[in-house]
């Protein structure tokens, strides 16, 4: 699995990696996010960002159709990052605010919502990207 680095207008490269649509891909997604944050000197975001990407990958694994997903990490501002997971499903994730009974799964977006500045979905003709933005607090 190859990691791709692409230049961005902010001068910071964006990183992406295509991964198999399987639960173990969350490990590689966390590694990609962690590496980007270390390169950018944004280590304070590692814990929250790796948790967020784990939830986004988990949703893509559960709801996508094709055998691969793509994880993206970019730096739209000096103190902020954007993590995205692209899959081939056009089903938009829904933030569950109900108790969901005794089910263990189904509340991941509540966590994403709590840990990020904002999150959302970009629909494409062939699928979607679910993204989340995190920002480092000013010193």
PDB file of C-alpha atoms in Angstrom:
ATOM      1  CA  UNK A   1       0.000   0.000   0.000  1.00  0.00           C
ATOM      2  CA  UNK A   2       1.513   3.230  -1.155  1.00  0.00           C
ATOM      3  CA  UNK A   3       1.193   6.557   0.607  1.00  0.00           C
ATOM      4  CA  UNK A   4       0.757   9.482  -1.743  1.00  0.00           C
ATOM      5  CA  UNK A   5       1.933  13.002  -0.888  1.00  0.00           C
ATOM      6  CA  UNK A   6       0.557  15.913  -2.902  1.00  0.00           C
ATOM      7  CA  UNK A   7       1.404  19.597  -2.675  1.00  0.00           C
ATOM      8  CA  UNK A   8      -1.285  21.954  -1.368  1.00  0.00           C
ATOM      9  CA  UNK A   9      -1.819  25.729  -1.614  1.00  0.00           C
ATOM     10  CA  UNK A  10      -0.873  26.155   2.067  1.00  0.00           C
ATOM     11  CA  UNK A  11       2.587  24.795   1.307  1.00  0.00           C
ATOM     12  CA  UNK A  12       1.990  21.667   3.377  1.00  0.00           C
ATOM     13  CA  UNK A  13       1.675  18.379   1.507  1.00  0.00           C
ATOM     14  CA  UNK A  14      -1.492  16.350   1.784  1.00  0.00           C
ATOM     15  CA  UNK A  15      -1.204  12.641   2.415  1.00  0.00           C
ATOM     16  CA  UNK A  16      -3.452   9.843   1.211  1.00  0.00           C
ATOM     17  CA  UNK A  17      -3.496   6.084   1.169  1.00  0.00           C
ATOM     18  CA  UNK A  18      -5.790   3.527  -0.438  1.00  0.00           C
ATOM     19  CA  UNK A  19      -6.573   0.697   1.947  1.00  0.00           C
ATOM     20  CA  UNK A  20      -8.623  -2.491   1.876  1.00  0.00           C
ATOM     21  CA  UNK A  21     -12.160  -2.076   3.175  1.00  0.00           C
ATOM     22  CA  UNK A  22     -11.555  -4.122   6.313  1.00  0.00           C
ATOM     23  CA  UNK A  23     -11.402  -3.295  10.037  1.00  0.00           C
ATOM     24  CA  UNK A  24      -7.609  -3.754  10.198  1.00  0.00           C
ATOM     25  CA  UNK A  25      -7.198  -0.770   7.852  1.00  0.00           C
ATOM     26  CA  UNK A  26      -7.864   1.509  10.806  1.00  0.00           C
ATOM     27  CA  UNK A  27      -4.330   0.670  11.997  1.00  0.00           C
ATOM     28  CA  UNK A  28      -2.781   1.969   8.750  1.00  0.00           C
ATOM     29  CA  UNK A  29      -5.101   5.003   8.787  1.00  0.00           C
ATOM     30  CA  UNK A  30      -3.972   5.911  12.313  1.00  0.00           C
ATOM     31  CA  UNK A  31      -0.333   5.511  11.267  1.00  0.00           C
ATOM     32  CA  UNK A  32      -0.875   7.835   8.278  1.00  0.00           C
ATOM     33  CA  UNK A  33      -2.538  10.490  10.445  1.00  0.00           C
ATOM     34  CA  UNK A  34       0.098  10.196  13.183  1.00  0.00           C
ATOM     35  CA  UNK A  35       2.946  10.515  10.656  1.00  0.00           C
ATOM     36  CA  UNK A  36       1.416  13.613   9.008  1.00  0.00           C
ATOM     37  CA  UNK A  37       0.872  15.303  12.368  1.00  0.00           C
ATOM     38  CA  UNK A  38       4.439  14.625  13.484  1.00  0.00           C
ATOM     39  CA  UNK A  39       5.807  15.998  10.186  1.00  0.00           C
ATOM     40  CA  UNK A  40       3.651  19.110  10.626  1.00  0.00           C
ATOM     41  CA  UNK A  41       4.561  19.579  14.305  1.00  0.00           C
ATOM     42  CA  UNK A  42       0.937  19.159  15.398  1.00  0.00           C
ATOM     43  CA  UNK A  43       1.508  16.336  17.868  1.00  0.00           C
ATOM     44  CA  UNK A  44      -1.117  17.725  20.259  1.00  0.00           C
ATOM     45  CA  UNK A  45      -3.814  16.606  17.794  1.00  0.00           C
ATOM     46  CA  UNK A  46      -2.630  12.986  17.495  1.00  0.00           C
ATOM     47  CA  UNK A  47      -4.903  11.394  20.111  1.00  0.00           C
ATOM     48  CA  UNK A  48      -8.123  13.002  18.876  1.00  0.00           C
ATOM     49  CA  UNK A  49      -7.253  12.732  15.187  1.00  0.00           C
ATOM     50  CA  UNK A  50      -6.407   9.033  15.374  1.00  0.00           C
ATOM     51  CA  UNK A  51      -9.638   8.355  17.239  1.00  0.00           C
ATOM     52  CA  UNK A  52     -11.617  10.301  14.630  1.00  0.00           C
ATOM     53  CA  UNK A  53     -10.009   8.516  11.667  1.00  0.00           C
ATOM     54  CA  UNK A  54     -10.696   5.165  13.355  1.00  0.00           C
ATOM     55  CA  UNK A  55     -14.405   6.015  13.539  1.00  0.00           C
ATOM     56  CA  UNK A  56     -14.512   7.236   9.928  1.00  0.00           C
ATOM     57  CA  UNK A  57     -12.756   4.104   8.664  1.00  0.00           C
ATOM     58  CA  UNK A  58     -15.098   1.923  10.733  1.00  0.00           C
ATOM     59  CA  UNK A  59     -18.136   3.589   9.132  1.00  0.00           C
ATOM     60  CA  UNK A  60     -16.693   3.133   5.643  1.00  0.00           C
ATOM     61  CA  UNK A  61     -15.925  -0.535   6.335  1.00  0.00           C
ATOM     62  CA  UNK A  62     -19.503  -1.097   7.506  1.00  0.00           C
ATOM     63  CA  UNK A  63     -21.347   0.828   4.808  1.00  0.00           C
ATOM     64  CA  UNK A  64     -19.306   0.916   1.605  1.00  0.00           C
ATOM     65  CA  UNK A  65     -19.674  -1.465  -1.329  1.00  0.00           C
ATOM     66  CA  UNK A  66     -16.308  -1.882  -3.027  1.00  0.00           C
ATOM     67  CA  UNK A  67     -13.165  -3.559  -1.643  1.00  0.00           C
ATOM     68  CA  UNK A  68     -11.151  -0.390  -0.949  1.00  0.00           C
ATOM     69  CA  UNK A  69     -11.363   2.989   0.798  1.00  0.00           C
ATOM     70  CA  UNK A  70      -9.084   6.026   0.633  1.00  0.00           C
ATOM     71  CA  UNK A  71      -7.849   7.950   3.682  1.00  0.00           C
ATOM     72  CA  UNK A  72      -6.834  11.600   3.212  1.00  0.00           C
ATOM     73  CA  UNK A  73      -5.013  13.959   5.572  1.00  0.00           C
ATOM     74  CA  UNK A  74      -4.535  17.616   4.706  1.00  0.00           C
ATOM     75  CA  UNK A  75      -3.602  20.816   6.495  1.00  0.00           C
ATOM     76  CA  UNK A  76      -5.948  23.617   5.419  1.00  0.00           C
ATOM     77  CA  UNK A  77      -4.519  26.047   7.986  1.00  0.00           C
ATOM     78  CA  UNK A  78      -1.390  26.458  10.080  1.00  0.00           C
ATOM     79  CA  UNK A  79      -3.049  24.989  13.172  1.00  0.00           C
ATOM     80  CA  UNK A  80      -5.711  22.772  11.606  1.00  0.00           C
ATOM     81  CA  UNK A  81      -6.017  19.464   9.823  1.00  0.00           C
ATOM     82  CA  UNK A  82      -8.683  17.729   7.802  1.00  0.00           C
ATOM     83  CA  UNK A  83      -9.053  13.959   7.860  1.00  0.00           C
ATOM     84  CA  UNK A  84     -11.274  12.281   5.289  1.00  0.00           C
ATOM     85  CA  UNK A  85     -12.312   8.797   4.275  1.00  0.00           C
ATOM     86  CA  UNK A  86     -13.571   8.208   0.752  1.00  0.00           C
ATOM     87  CA  UNK A  87     -15.740   5.221  -0.108  1.00  0.00           C
ATOM     88  CA  UNK A  88     -18.052   4.067  -2.884  1.00  0.00           C
ATOM     89  CA  UNK A  89     -21.334   4.416  -0.988  1.00  0.00           C
ATOM     90  CA  UNK A  90     -23.582   7.447  -1.381  1.00  0.00           C
ATOM     91  CA  UNK A  91     -25.290   6.767   1.950  1.00  0.00           C
ATOM     92  CA  UNK A  92     -24.770   9.832   4.132  1.00  0.00           C
ATOM     93  CA  UNK A  93     -23.868   9.042   7.751  1.00  0.00           C
ATOM     94  CA  UNK A  94     -26.284  10.275  10.388  1.00  0.00           C
ATOM     95  CA  UNK A  95     -25.367  11.549  13.830  1.00  0.00           C
ATOM     96  CA  UNK A  96     -27.271   9.309  16.253  1.00  0.00           C
ATOM     97  CA  UNK A  97     -28.393  11.148  19.353  1.00  0.00           C
ATOM     98  CA  UNK A  98     -30.698   8.399  20.631  1.00  0.00           C
ATOM     99  CA  UNK A  99     -29.485   5.854  23.165  1.00  0.00           C
ATOM    100  CA  UNK A 100     -29.381   3.113  20.481  1.00  0.00           C
ATOM    101  CA  UNK A 101     -30.562   0.589  23.065  1.00  0.00           C
ATOM    102  CA  UNK A 102     -27.941  -1.909  24.187  1.00  0.00           C
ATOM    103  CA  UNK A 103     -26.041  -1.823  20.885  1.00  0.00           C
ATOM    104  CA  UNK A 104     -22.315  -1.221  21.279  1.00  0.00           C
ATOM    105  CA  UNK A 105     -21.921   0.231  17.777  1.00  0.00           C
ATOM    106  CA  UNK A 106     -23.643   3.140  16.095  1.00  0.00           C
ATOM    107  CA  UNK A 107     -22.477   6.086  18.193  1.00  0.00           C
ATOM    108  CA  UNK A 108     -19.141   6.831  16.508  1.00  0.00           C
ATOM    109  CA  UNK A 109     -20.260  10.091  14.933  1.00  0.00           C
ATOM    110  CA  UNK A 110     -21.216  11.438  18.368  1.00  0.00           C
ATOM    111  CA  UNK A 111     -17.550  11.011  19.259  1.00  0.00           C
ATOM    112  CA  UNK A 112     -16.432  12.586  15.970  1.00  0.00           C
ATOM    113  CA  UNK A 113     -18.765  15.520  16.591  1.00  0.00           C
ATOM    114  CA  UNK A 114     -17.403  16.023  20.114  1.00  0.00           C
ATOM    115  CA  UNK A 115     -13.715  15.895  19.118  1.00  0.00           C
ATOM    116  CA  UNK A 116     -13.758  18.055  15.988  1.00  0.00           C
ATOM    117  CA  UNK A 117     -14.351  21.667  15.004  1.00  0.00           C
ATOM    118  CA  UNK A 118     -16.681  20.452  12.268  1.00  0.00           C
ATOM    119  CA  UNK A 119     -17.368  17.414  10.132  1.00  0.00           C
ATOM    120  CA  UNK A 120     -19.457  16.632   7.095  1.00  0.00           C
ATOM    121  CA  UNK A 121     -19.966  14.682   3.929  1.00  0.00           C
ATOM    122  CA  UNK A 122     -19.116  15.530   0.325  1.00  0.00           C
ATOM    123  CA  UNK A 123     -21.167  13.512  -2.137  1.00  0.00           C
ATOM    124  CA  UNK A 124     -19.687  12.470  -5.456  1.00  0.00           C
ATOM    125  CA  UNK A 125     -21.401  10.809  -8.411  1.00  0.00           C
ATOM    126  CA  UNK A 126     -19.778   7.491  -7.435  1.00  0.00           C
ATOM    127  CA  UNK A 127     -19.568   7.754  -3.626  1.00  0.00           C
ATOM    128  CA  UNK A 128     -18.677  10.157  -0.849  1.00  0.00           C
ATOM    129  CA  UNK A 129     -16.027  11.548   1.452  1.00  0.00           C
ATOM    130  CA  UNK A 130     -16.762  11.876   5.152  1.00  0.00           C
ATOM    131  CA  UNK A 131     -14.367  14.434   6.613  1.00  0.00           C
ATOM    132  CA  UNK A 132     -13.588  16.032   9.948  1.00  0.00           C
ATOM    133  CA  UNK A 133     -11.518  19.072  10.871  1.00  0.00           C
ATOM    134  CA  UNK A 134      -9.497  19.418  14.045  1.00  0.00           C
ATOM    135  CA  UNK A 135      -7.688  22.531  15.219  1.00  0.00           C
ATOM    136  CA  UNK A 136      -4.842  23.028  17.634  1.00  0.00           C
ATOM    137  CA  UNK A 137      -5.620  25.554  20.363  1.00  0.00           C
ATOM    138  CA  UNK A 138      -3.659  28.796  20.175  1.00  0.00           C
ATOM    139  CA  UNK A 139      -0.854  28.989  22.730  1.00  0.00           C
TER     140      UNK A 139
END
